[in-house]
Tab-separated table of C-alpha atoms and ligand atoms in Angstrom:
chain	number	residue	atom	x	y	z
A	1	MET	CA	46.077	72.322	-43.632
A	2	THR	CA	43.661	69.478	-42.638
A	3	ASN	CA	44.898	67.424	-39.876
A	4	PHE	CA	45.734	63.778	-40.276
A	5	SER	CA	47.154	62.817	-37.122
A	6	ASP	CA	44.046	61.332	-35.345
A	7	LEU	CA	43.855	58.714	-38.080
A	8	LEU	CA	44.823	55.182	-37.476
A	9	LEU	CA	46.583	54.537	-40.837
A	10	ASP	CA	50.188	54.619	-41.178
A	11	VAL	CA	50.562	55.550	-44.478
A	12	ALA	CA	54.388	55.346	-44.732
A	13	ARG	CA	54.111	51.605	-43.965
A	14	VAL	CA	51.264	51.258	-46.565
A	15	ARG	CA	53.162	52.854	-48.868
A	16	SER	CA	56.329	50.510	-48.247
A	17	GLU	CA	54.059	47.571	-49.428
A	18	PHE	CA	53.444	49.035	-52.934
A	19	PRO	CA	56.968	48.909	-55.078
A	20	ILE	CA	55.330	50.877	-57.949
A	21	LEU	CA	55.200	53.844	-55.813
A	22	GLU	CA	59.011	53.938	-55.759
A	23	ARG	CA	59.250	54.745	-59.514
A	24	GLU	CA	59.634	58.107	-61.084
A	25	VAL	CA	57.739	59.621	-64.008
A	26	HIS	CA	59.644	62.278	-65.973
A	27	GLY	CA	62.054	62.396	-63.238
A	28	LYS	CA	59.411	63.232	-60.720
A	29	PRO	CA	58.107	60.930	-57.960
A	30	LEU	CA	54.951	59.339	-59.087
A	31	VAL	CA	51.884	60.567	-57.458
A	32	TYR	CA	49.246	58.261	-58.466
A	33	LEU	CA	45.454	59.574	-58.527
A	34	ASP	CA	43.889	57.382	-60.823
A	35	ASN	CA	42.662	54.911	-58.562
A	36	ALA	CA	39.114	55.059	-59.789
A	37	ALA	CA	40.520	53.605	-62.845
A	38	THR	CA	42.884	50.759	-61.656
A	39	CYS	CA	44.337	50.694	-58.037
A	40	GLN	CA	48.037	49.490	-57.513
A	41	THR	CA	48.790	46.267	-55.904
A	42	PRO	CA	50.578	45.614	-52.757
A	43	GLN	CA	53.747	43.121	-53.005
A	44	SER	CA	51.706	40.509	-51.452
A	45	VAL	CA	49.455	40.527	-54.259
A	46	ILE	CA	52.467	40.493	-56.471
A	47	ASP	CA	53.757	37.507	-54.847
A	48	THR	CA	50.812	35.547	-55.597
A	49	PHE	CA	51.799	35.228	-58.951
A	50	ASP	CA	55.193	34.208	-58.560
A	51	ASP	CA	53.854	31.656	-55.748
A	52	TYR	CA	51.128	30.301	-58.067
A	53	TYR	CA	53.368	29.515	-61.086
A	54	ARG	CA	56.148	28.168	-59.045
A	55	GLN	CA	54.298	25.946	-56.711
A	56	MET	CA	50.725	24.762	-57.962
A	57	ASN	CA	49.748	25.962	-61.507
A	58	SER	CA	47.621	23.513	-62.517
A	59	ASN	CA	43.560	23.472	-63.874
A	60	ILE	CA	41.259	23.394	-61.250
A	61	HIS	CA	38.392	21.195	-59.904
A	62	ARG	CA	39.226	18.369	-62.919
A	63	GLY	CA	42.479	16.836	-61.599
A	64	LEU	CA	42.909	14.470	-58.921
A	65	HIS	CA	46.519	15.073	-58.602
A	66	SER	CA	48.303	17.102	-55.871
A	67	LEU	CA	48.639	20.257	-57.888
A	68	ALA	CA	45.009	20.077	-59.007
A	69	ASP	CA	43.912	19.760	-55.561
A	70	GLU	CA	45.937	22.970	-54.234
A	71	ALA	CA	45.084	25.160	-57.248
A	72	THR	CA	41.473	24.149	-56.481
A	73	ALA	CA	42.044	24.843	-52.748
A	74	ALA	CA	43.423	28.247	-53.403
A	75	PHE	CA	40.793	28.987	-55.905
A	76	GLU	CA	37.889	28.048	-53.566
A	77	ASN	CA	39.678	30.077	-50.549
A	78	ALA	CA	39.598	33.192	-52.742
A	79	ARG	CA	35.775	32.570	-53.110
A	80	GLU	CA	35.350	32.313	-49.467
A	81	THR	CA	37.363	35.624	-48.732
A	82	VAL	CA	35.217	37.530	-51.298
A	83	ARG	CA	32.044	36.048	-49.683
A	84	GLY	CA	33.346	37.265	-46.257
A	85	TYR	CA	34.017	40.693	-47.637
A	86	ILE	CA	30.698	41.306	-48.971
A	87	ASN	CA	29.024	39.157	-46.210
A	88	ALA	CA	27.104	36.754	-48.734
A	89	GLY	CA	25.228	34.146	-47.033
A	90	GLU	CA	27.093	31.154	-48.953
A	91	SER	CA	30.182	30.841	-50.994
A	92	ARG	CA	28.271	29.393	-53.532
A	93	GLU	CA	26.616	32.746	-54.434
A	94	VAL	CA	29.953	33.960	-55.543
A	95	ILE	CA	30.660	33.710	-59.225
A	96	PHE	CA	33.961	34.588	-60.407
A	97	THR	CA	33.972	36.628	-63.698
A	98	ARG	CA	36.471	38.716	-65.659
A	99	GLY	CA	35.419	41.888	-63.734
A	100	THR	CA	32.452	44.186	-63.052
A	101	THR	CA	31.773	44.369	-66.825
A	102	GLU	CA	31.276	40.679	-67.442
A	103	ALA	CA	29.380	40.224	-64.238
A	104	LEU	CA	26.854	42.664	-65.427
A	105	ASN	CA	26.737	41.168	-68.844
A	106	LEU	CA	26.063	37.560	-67.173
A	107	VAL	CA	22.872	39.176	-65.337
A	108	ALA	CA	21.760	40.783	-68.459
A	109	GLN	CA	22.293	37.701	-70.784
A	110	SER	CA	21.385	34.860	-68.260
A	111	TRP	CA	18.711	36.632	-65.904
A	112	GLY	CA	17.512	39.279	-68.493
A	113	ARG	CA	17.208	37.111	-71.387
A	114	ALA	CA	15.159	34.688	-69.704
A	115	ASN	CA	13.017	37.427	-67.857
A	116	LEU	CA	12.725	40.569	-69.880
A	117	ALA	CA	10.208	40.979	-72.841
A	118	ALA	CA	8.219	43.832	-74.363
A	119	GLY	CA	6.281	45.820	-71.801
A	120	ASP	CA	8.818	45.306	-69.077
A	121	GLU	CA	10.991	48.143	-67.651
A	122	VAL	CA	14.301	48.336	-66.321
A	123	LEU	CA	15.585	51.258	-64.528
A	124	ILE	CA	19.034	52.241	-64.512
A	125	SER	CA	20.148	55.908	-63.380
A	126	HIS	CA	21.851	58.671	-65.095
A	127	LEU	CA	25.068	58.069	-63.171
A	128	GLU	CA	25.666	54.761	-64.675
A	129	HIS	CA	29.245	53.407	-66.056
A	130	HIS	CA	28.715	52.449	-69.626
A	131	SER	CA	29.068	48.809	-68.409
A	132	ASN	CA	25.825	48.987	-66.688
A	133	ILE	CA	24.047	50.830	-69.480
A	134	VAL	CA	25.346	49.136	-72.829
A	135	PRO	CA	24.369	45.624	-71.578
A	136	TRP	CA	20.598	46.439	-71.098
A	137	GLN	CA	20.787	48.715	-74.496
A	138	LEU	CA	21.779	45.456	-76.309
A	139	LEU	CA	19.401	43.067	-74.804
A	140	ALA	CA	16.267	45.825	-75.145
A	141	ALA	CA	17.116	46.145	-78.900
A	142	GLU	CA	16.590	42.252	-78.916
A	143	ARG	CA	13.874	41.526	-76.313
A	144	GLY	CA	11.695	44.796	-76.766
A	145	PHE	CA	11.771	45.855	-73.022
A	146	THR	CA	12.027	49.559	-71.937
A	147	ILE	CA	14.919	51.270	-70.298
A	148	LYS	CA	13.805	54.389	-68.056
A	149	VAL	CA	16.427	56.417	-66.479
A	150	ILE	CA	16.396	57.718	-62.854
A	151	PRO	CA	17.376	61.415	-63.040
A	152	VAL	CA	20.210	63.292	-61.080
A	153	ASP	CA	20.076	66.824	-59.924
A	154	GLU	CA	22.931	69.358	-60.846
A	155	ARG	CA	25.116	68.234	-57.700
A	156	GLY	CA	25.036	64.376	-59.140
A	157	VAL	CA	22.498	63.173	-56.279
A	158	LEU	CA	19.783	60.754	-57.644
A	159	ASP	CA	16.309	62.019	-57.592
A	160	MET	CA	14.428	59.616	-54.989
A	161	ASP	CA	11.115	61.272	-55.593
A	162	ALA	CA	11.603	60.682	-59.428
A	163	TYR	CA	12.960	56.937	-58.730
A	164	ARG	CA	9.344	56.384	-56.651
A	165	ASP	CA	7.168	57.764	-59.612
A	166	LEU	CA	9.307	55.559	-61.903
A	167	LEU	CA	8.874	52.098	-60.049
A	168	ASN	CA	5.773	50.291	-61.158
A	169	GLU	CA	4.450	47.157	-61.527
A	170	ARG	CA	6.082	46.739	-64.700
A	171	THR	CA	9.431	47.247	-63.157
A	172	ARG	CA	11.338	44.178	-63.156
A	173	LEU	CA	14.763	45.382	-62.381
A	174	VAL	CA	16.685	48.314	-60.965
A	175	ALA	CA	20.659	48.438	-61.924
A	176	VAL	CA	22.350	51.162	-60.141
A	177	ASN	CA	25.920	51.637	-59.194
A	178	HIS	CA	26.590	52.016	-55.250
A	179	VAL	CA	29.423	54.668	-56.100
A	180	SER	CA	29.592	56.673	-59.102
A	181	ASN	CA	32.948	56.496	-60.780
A	182	ALA	CA	32.876	59.810	-62.283
A	183	LEU	CA	31.472	61.859	-59.742
A	184	GLY	CA	32.116	59.762	-56.506
A	185	THR	CA	28.448	60.035	-55.246
A	186	ILE	CA	27.305	57.545	-52.850
A	187	ASN	CA	23.796	55.968	-53.939
A	188	PRO	CA	21.225	55.225	-51.063
A	189	VAL	CA	21.065	51.349	-52.562
A	190	LYS	CA	19.649	49.811	-49.513
A	191	GLU	CA	16.597	52.616	-49.493
A	192	MET	CA	16.558	51.731	-53.491
A	193	ALA	CA	16.386	47.896	-52.801
A	194	SER	CA	13.749	48.016	-50.247
A	195	LEU	CA	11.629	50.415	-52.823
A	196	ALA	CA	12.358	47.732	-55.552
A	197	HIS	CA	11.382	44.861	-53.991
A	198	GLN	CA	8.128	46.690	-52.725
A	199	HIS	CA	7.257	46.809	-56.351
A	200	GLY	CA	8.249	43.147	-56.977
A	201	ALA	CA	11.269	44.354	-58.936
A	202	LEU	CA	14.974	42.914	-58.350
A	203	ILE	CA	17.920	45.113	-57.739
A	204	LEU	CA	21.381	44.689	-59.449
A	205	ILE	CA	24.034	46.939	-57.742
A	206	ASP	CA	27.231	47.858	-59.665
A	207	GLY	CA	29.687	47.918	-56.651
A	208	ALA	CA	32.838	48.308	-58.671
A	209	GLN	CA	33.681	51.953	-57.096
A	210	ALA	CA	32.260	50.966	-53.775
A	211	ALA	CA	34.128	47.732	-53.000
A	212	PRO	CA	37.641	49.814	-52.212
A	213	HIS	CA	35.805	52.304	-49.946
A	214	LEU	CA	32.723	51.274	-48.342
A	215	ALA	CA	31.698	48.072	-46.002
A	216	ILE	CA	29.465	46.027	-48.136
A	217	ASP	CA	26.960	43.653	-46.803
A	218	VAL	CA	24.828	42.302	-49.383
A	219	GLN	CA	22.502	41.044	-47.116
A	220	ASP	CA	21.752	44.092	-45.090
A	221	LEU	CA	21.588	46.155	-48.414
A	222	GLY	CA	19.139	43.647	-49.800
A	223	ALA	CA	20.862	43.201	-53.081
A	224	ASP	CA	19.738	40.638	-55.641
A	225	PHE	CA	22.907	40.824	-57.605
A	226	TYR	CA	26.281	42.965	-56.766
A	227	ALA	CA	29.220	43.131	-59.014
A	228	LEU	CA	32.761	44.179	-58.269
A	229	SER	CA	36.336	44.082	-60.045
A	230	ALA	CA	39.530	42.776	-58.192
A	231	HIS	CA	41.815	45.560	-59.901
A	232	LYS	CA	39.583	48.545	-58.340
A	233	VAL	CA	40.323	46.782	-54.744
A	234	TYR	CA	44.105	46.497	-55.096
A	235	GLY	CA	43.811	43.444	-56.799
A	236	PRO	CA	44.919	42.119	-60.473
A	237	THR	CA	43.056	42.873	-63.672
A	238	GLY	CA	41.214	39.940	-65.217
A	239	ALA	CA	39.492	38.728	-62.274
A	240	GLY	CA	36.096	39.991	-60.420
A	241	ALA	CA	33.135	38.508	-58.999
A	242	LEU	CA	29.011	38.708	-59.219
A	243	TYR	CA	27.308	37.892	-56.110
A	244	GLY	CA	23.748	36.600	-56.853
A	245	ARG	CA	21.179	35.255	-54.211
A	246	ALA	CA	21.207	31.351	-54.486
A	247	GLU	CA	17.609	31.170	-55.442
A	248	LEU	CA	17.937	33.568	-58.507
A	249	LEU	CA	21.169	31.833	-59.577
A	250	GLU	CA	19.522	28.430	-59.303
A	251	GLU	CA	16.772	29.378	-61.679
A	252	MET	CA	18.926	31.017	-63.972
A	253	PRO	CA	19.900	29.360	-67.352
A	254	PRO	CA	23.749	29.155	-68.102
A	255	TRP	CA	25.237	32.033	-70.233
A	256	GLN	CA	28.320	30.451	-71.604
A	257	GLY	CA	28.768	26.755	-72.422
A	258	GLY	CA	32.022	24.660	-72.063
A	259	GLY	CA	33.841	22.888	-69.522
A	260	GLU	CA	33.239	23.135	-65.841
A	261	MET	CA	29.745	24.289	-66.211
A	262	ILE	CA	28.229	20.999	-66.940
A	263	ALA	CA	27.029	17.749	-65.014
A	264	SER	CA	26.938	15.627	-68.231
A	265	VAL	CA	26.940	16.208	-71.939
A	266	SER	CA	25.059	13.874	-74.308
A	267	PHE	CA	23.960	13.824	-78.122
A	268	GLU	CA	21.376	11.458	-77.039
A	269	VAL	CA	19.562	13.301	-73.857
A	270	PRO	CA	19.999	16.716	-73.124
A	271	THR	CA	22.856	18.011	-71.502
A	272	THR	CA	22.805	18.717	-67.907
A	273	PHE	CA	24.495	21.415	-65.818
A	274	ALA	CA	26.351	21.636	-62.769
A	275	ALA	CA	25.199	23.453	-59.549
A	276	ILE	CA	25.878	26.911	-58.610
A	277	PRO	CA	28.630	28.661	-58.913
A	278	HIS	CA	30.094	26.385	-61.563
A	279	LYS	CA	27.242	26.766	-63.766
A	280	PHE	CA	28.395	30.168	-64.571
A	281	GLU	CA	32.028	29.669	-64.498
A	282	ALA	CA	32.485	27.968	-68.314
A	283	GLY	CA	36.044	26.976	-69.319
A	284	THR	CA	39.093	27.449	-67.295
A	285	PRO	CA	39.124	30.628	-65.232
A	286	ALA	CA	41.974	33.271	-64.374
A	287	ILE	CA	43.016	31.013	-61.812
A	288	ALA	CA	46.203	33.147	-60.615
A	289	GLU	CA	44.430	36.309	-60.713
A	290	VAL	CA	41.435	35.181	-58.678
A	291	VAL	CA	43.727	33.730	-55.944
A	292	ALA	CA	45.374	37.063	-55.975
A	293	PHE	CA	41.816	38.813	-55.807
A	294	GLY	CA	41.607	36.748	-52.622
A	295	ARG	CA	44.869	38.365	-51.376
A	296	ALA	CA	44.117	41.801	-52.270
A	297	ILE	CA	40.858	41.558	-49.961
A	298	GLU	CA	42.983	39.897	-47.203
A	299	TRP	CA	45.365	42.887	-47.704
A	300	VAL	CA	42.468	45.315	-47.417
A	301	ASN	CA	41.198	43.497	-44.114
A	302	ARG	CA	44.505	43.725	-43.029
A	303	ILE	CA	44.730	47.304	-43.162
A	304	GLY	CA	41.343	47.943	-42.136
A	305	LEU	CA	38.624	49.287	-44.723
A	306	ALA	CA	37.305	51.590	-41.962
A	307	HIS	CA	40.758	52.965	-41.746
A	308	ILE	CA	41.436	53.520	-45.340
A	309	ALA	CA	37.773	55.019	-45.714
A	310	ALA	CA	38.744	57.665	-42.977
A	311	TRP	CA	41.939	58.197	-44.523
A	312	GLU	CA	40.481	58.707	-48.150
A	313	SER	CA	37.787	61.025	-46.802
A	314	ARG	CA	40.104	63.260	-45.097
A	315	LEU	CA	42.232	63.354	-48.363
A	316	LEU	CA	39.249	64.420	-50.463
A	317	GLU	CA	38.587	66.854	-47.750
A	318	HIS	CA	41.807	68.249	-48.046
A	319	ALA	CA	42.158	68.200	-51.977
A	320	THR	CA	38.259	69.745	-52.137
A	321	SER	CA	39.243	72.753	-50.059
A	322	ALA	CA	42.800	73.187	-51.896
A	323	VAL	CA	41.411	72.901	-55.490
A	324	SER	CA	38.368	75.436	-54.292
A	325	THR	CA	41.046	78.274	-54.037
A	326	ILE	CA	42.073	77.675	-57.868
A	327	ASP	CA	40.345	80.524	-59.817
A	328	GLY	CA	37.913	79.392	-62.625
A	329	LEU	CA	37.848	75.914	-61.266
A	330	ARG	CA	34.659	74.281	-61.044
A	331	ILE	CA	33.908	70.867	-59.370
A	332	ILE	CA	31.745	68.505	-60.808
A	333	GLY	CA	29.814	66.310	-58.567
A	334	THR	CA	28.965	67.862	-55.100
A	335	ALA	CA	27.013	65.294	-53.600
A	336	PRO	CA	27.073	65.424	-49.498
A	337	GLN	CA	27.860	61.659	-49.457
A	338	LYS	CA	30.871	61.055	-51.808
A	339	ALA	CA	33.870	58.672	-51.957
A	340	GLY	CA	37.244	59.051	-53.073
A	341	VAL	CA	36.717	61.102	-56.056
A	342	LEU	CA	37.272	64.532	-57.153
A	343	SER	CA	36.203	65.739	-60.746
A	344	PHE	CA	36.575	69.062	-61.913
A	345	VAL	CA	36.695	71.545	-65.213
A	346	VAL	CA	38.756	74.714	-65.358
A	347	ASP	CA	37.759	77.817	-67.430
A	348	GLY	CA	40.026	78.343	-70.263
A	349	ALA	CA	42.269	74.991	-70.122
A	350	HIS	CA	40.809	71.805	-71.629
A	351	SER	CA	40.791	68.674	-69.317
A	352	GLN	CA	42.731	66.617	-72.027
A	353	ASP	CA	45.720	69.373	-71.878
A	354	ILE	CA	45.596	69.377	-67.942
A	355	GLY	CA	45.940	65.643	-67.876
A	356	LEU	CA	48.720	65.748	-70.412
A	357	LEU	CA	50.672	68.496	-68.902
A	358	ILE	CA	50.354	67.254	-65.285
A	359	ASP	CA	51.873	64.284	-66.162
A	360	GLN	CA	55.138	65.971	-66.689
A	361	PHE	CA	54.807	66.910	-62.823
A	362	GLY	CA	54.491	62.924	-62.461
A	363	VAL	CA	50.966	63.334	-61.488
A	364	ALA	CA	48.443	60.644	-62.817
A	365	ILE	CA	45.068	61.859	-62.971
A	366	ARG	CA	42.163	60.759	-65.595
A	367	THR	CA	40.811	62.943	-67.965
A	368	GLY	CA	37.639	62.369	-70.299
A	369	HIS	CA	34.289	60.811	-70.108
A	370	HIS	CA	35.362	58.252	-67.489
A	371	CYS	CA	32.785	55.834	-69.231
A	372	ALA	CA	30.106	57.997	-68.384
A	373	GLN	CA	29.089	60.083	-71.381
A	374	PRO	CA	25.191	60.496	-70.472
A	375	LEU	CA	26.157	61.631	-66.593
A	376	LEU	CA	28.602	64.126	-67.866
A	377	ALA	CA	26.046	65.508	-70.543
A	378	ARG	CA	23.714	65.970	-67.540
A	379	MET	CA	26.352	67.844	-65.817
A	380	GLY	CA	26.788	70.277	-68.998
A	381	VAL	CA	30.277	69.041	-69.641
A	382	ASP	CA	32.037	66.725	-71.949
A	383	ALA	CA	34.996	65.860	-70.042
A	384	THR	CA	36.453	66.383	-66.644
A	385	CYS	CA	39.896	65.804	-64.801
A	386	ARG	CA	39.314	63.320	-62.132
A	387	ALA	CA	41.621	62.797	-59.115
A	388	SER	CA	40.898	59.559	-57.023
A	389	PHE	CA	42.171	58.194	-53.764
A	390	ALA	CA	43.389	55.172	-52.292
A	391	ALA	CA	44.835	54.100	-48.951
A	392	TYR	CA	48.686	54.680	-49.938
A	393	ASN	CA	48.069	58.695	-50.998
A	394	THR	CA	49.236	61.277	-48.706
A	395	PRO	CA	48.393	64.669	-48.014
A	396	GLU	CA	51.705	65.700	-49.520
A	397	GLU	CA	50.965	64.002	-52.835
A	398	VAL	CA	47.626	66.108	-52.936
A	399	ASP	CA	49.717	69.403	-52.414
A	400	VAL	CA	51.993	68.284	-55.312
A	401	PHE	CA	49.034	67.683	-57.447
A	402	VAL	CA	47.432	70.930	-56.698
A	403	ASP	CA	50.711	72.938	-57.091
A	404	GLY	CA	50.979	71.001	-60.493
A	405	LEU	CA	47.609	71.848	-61.169
A	406	ARG	CA	48.284	75.683	-60.566
A	407	HIS	CA	51.299	75.649	-62.923
A	408	VAL	CA	49.372	73.890	-65.529
A	409	ILE	CA	46.710	76.198	-65.663
A	410	ASN	CA	48.936	79.317	-65.770
A	411	MET	CA	50.656	77.691	-68.759
A	412	LEU	CA	47.171	77.094	-70.574
A	413	ARG	CA	45.793	80.436	-70.040
B	501	LIG	C1	35.539	50.289	-63.154
B	501	LIG	C2	33.907	50.473	-63.330
B	501	LIG	C3	33.240	49.498	-63.988
B	501	LIG	C4	33.860	48.498	-65.055
B	501	LIG	O1	34.632	47.543	-64.240
B	501	LIG	P1	35.781	46.826	-65.228
B	501	LIG	O2	36.834	46.128	-64.436
B	501	LIG	O3	36.263	47.563	-66.316
B	501	LIG	O4	35.014	45.747	-65.879
B	501	LIG	C5	31.811	49.365	-63.786
B	501	LIG	N1	31.233	50.105	-62.927
B	501	LIG	C6	31.918	51.177	-62.227
B	501	LIG	C7	31.165	52.050	-61.440
B	501	LIG	C8	33.233	51.366	-62.504
B	501	LIG	O5	34.100	52.086	-61.924
């Protein structure tokens, strides 16, 4: 049994803040191990919606009345909270989006459309989520640039020698995730950024999976762009953020037109655009969700990301050694640096069937391709089971999961 007693996370107290953890599934206590897909929200985040709609619901940045002022202040306060969380230099470098997917599409459609043409190369990695592959494919079909893929080895670790060889004077952008959602691999993005910059290329980091587990410092990493989603960091769906260096954002054209993003609109002279970040925030945003995103980060800051990370890494260690005793189980993704994710396949038992049957034990895990089909193909599988951990998971829950897994595998064989 792994020892957790030295860790500074009071898991009972943490759990008491998450009402959903009290519910049962099929008459069993919920064991929620699908945190890499979406994370649960604490009461303080849930309360935001009630507070917001009872107290200050109003459109932001436009009114001069009190409610509009208060809503605007709450929204901009969330921007400052996100800025601090990723250590961006200025809050105008934080653009609110619907999530990571929209943030990555923003970079493709604005920076990419303005800067990429035939002869240029964009490097992505074999570890990417579909949302950091498909926007580049869509744009490449139009603009004629080439997408090159940084390979991974059988452990799910990026081949850094191949990366160095792929970089050249045609490389304009490296788009890579900080942590792989399918395998949990932590990528050496700081070193990758520095190598990209030596070749005059920019780096876009998909931080969706890093944000809940790793301290992020976009300035220290040398990130040109960094994307994250609120719902992977104890926040609501429908909100996320893109960090971009101010000089880059200022030069980039808008990608969506509408209210909020203009300076002045005319039929006679050219329409002019607002300063960043508003230039990239057309229309009424998901105001309550953004405010709740800020509260979620405040929650993480209160518990302490370092304590959360240490707890999750111990859970991963415990789960990894427990499942390793199961006959015919193979862990997919064995990188030395991993965060919060245990992906595996079992001889003689389909992943889909395992996921469905283990739900009968109240255990929620994910099965399938995890929006990373090229990666799974590289690992020689078309689906895996994935258990992923958050601050509120316990070693006892890991044991329920592993016992359930043994039962299910016996049923299937
Ligand atoms: C979840 C995830 C995404 C997509 O995020 P959305 O919130 O669905 O937009 C992108 N990349 C990684 C690594 C993810 O884990």
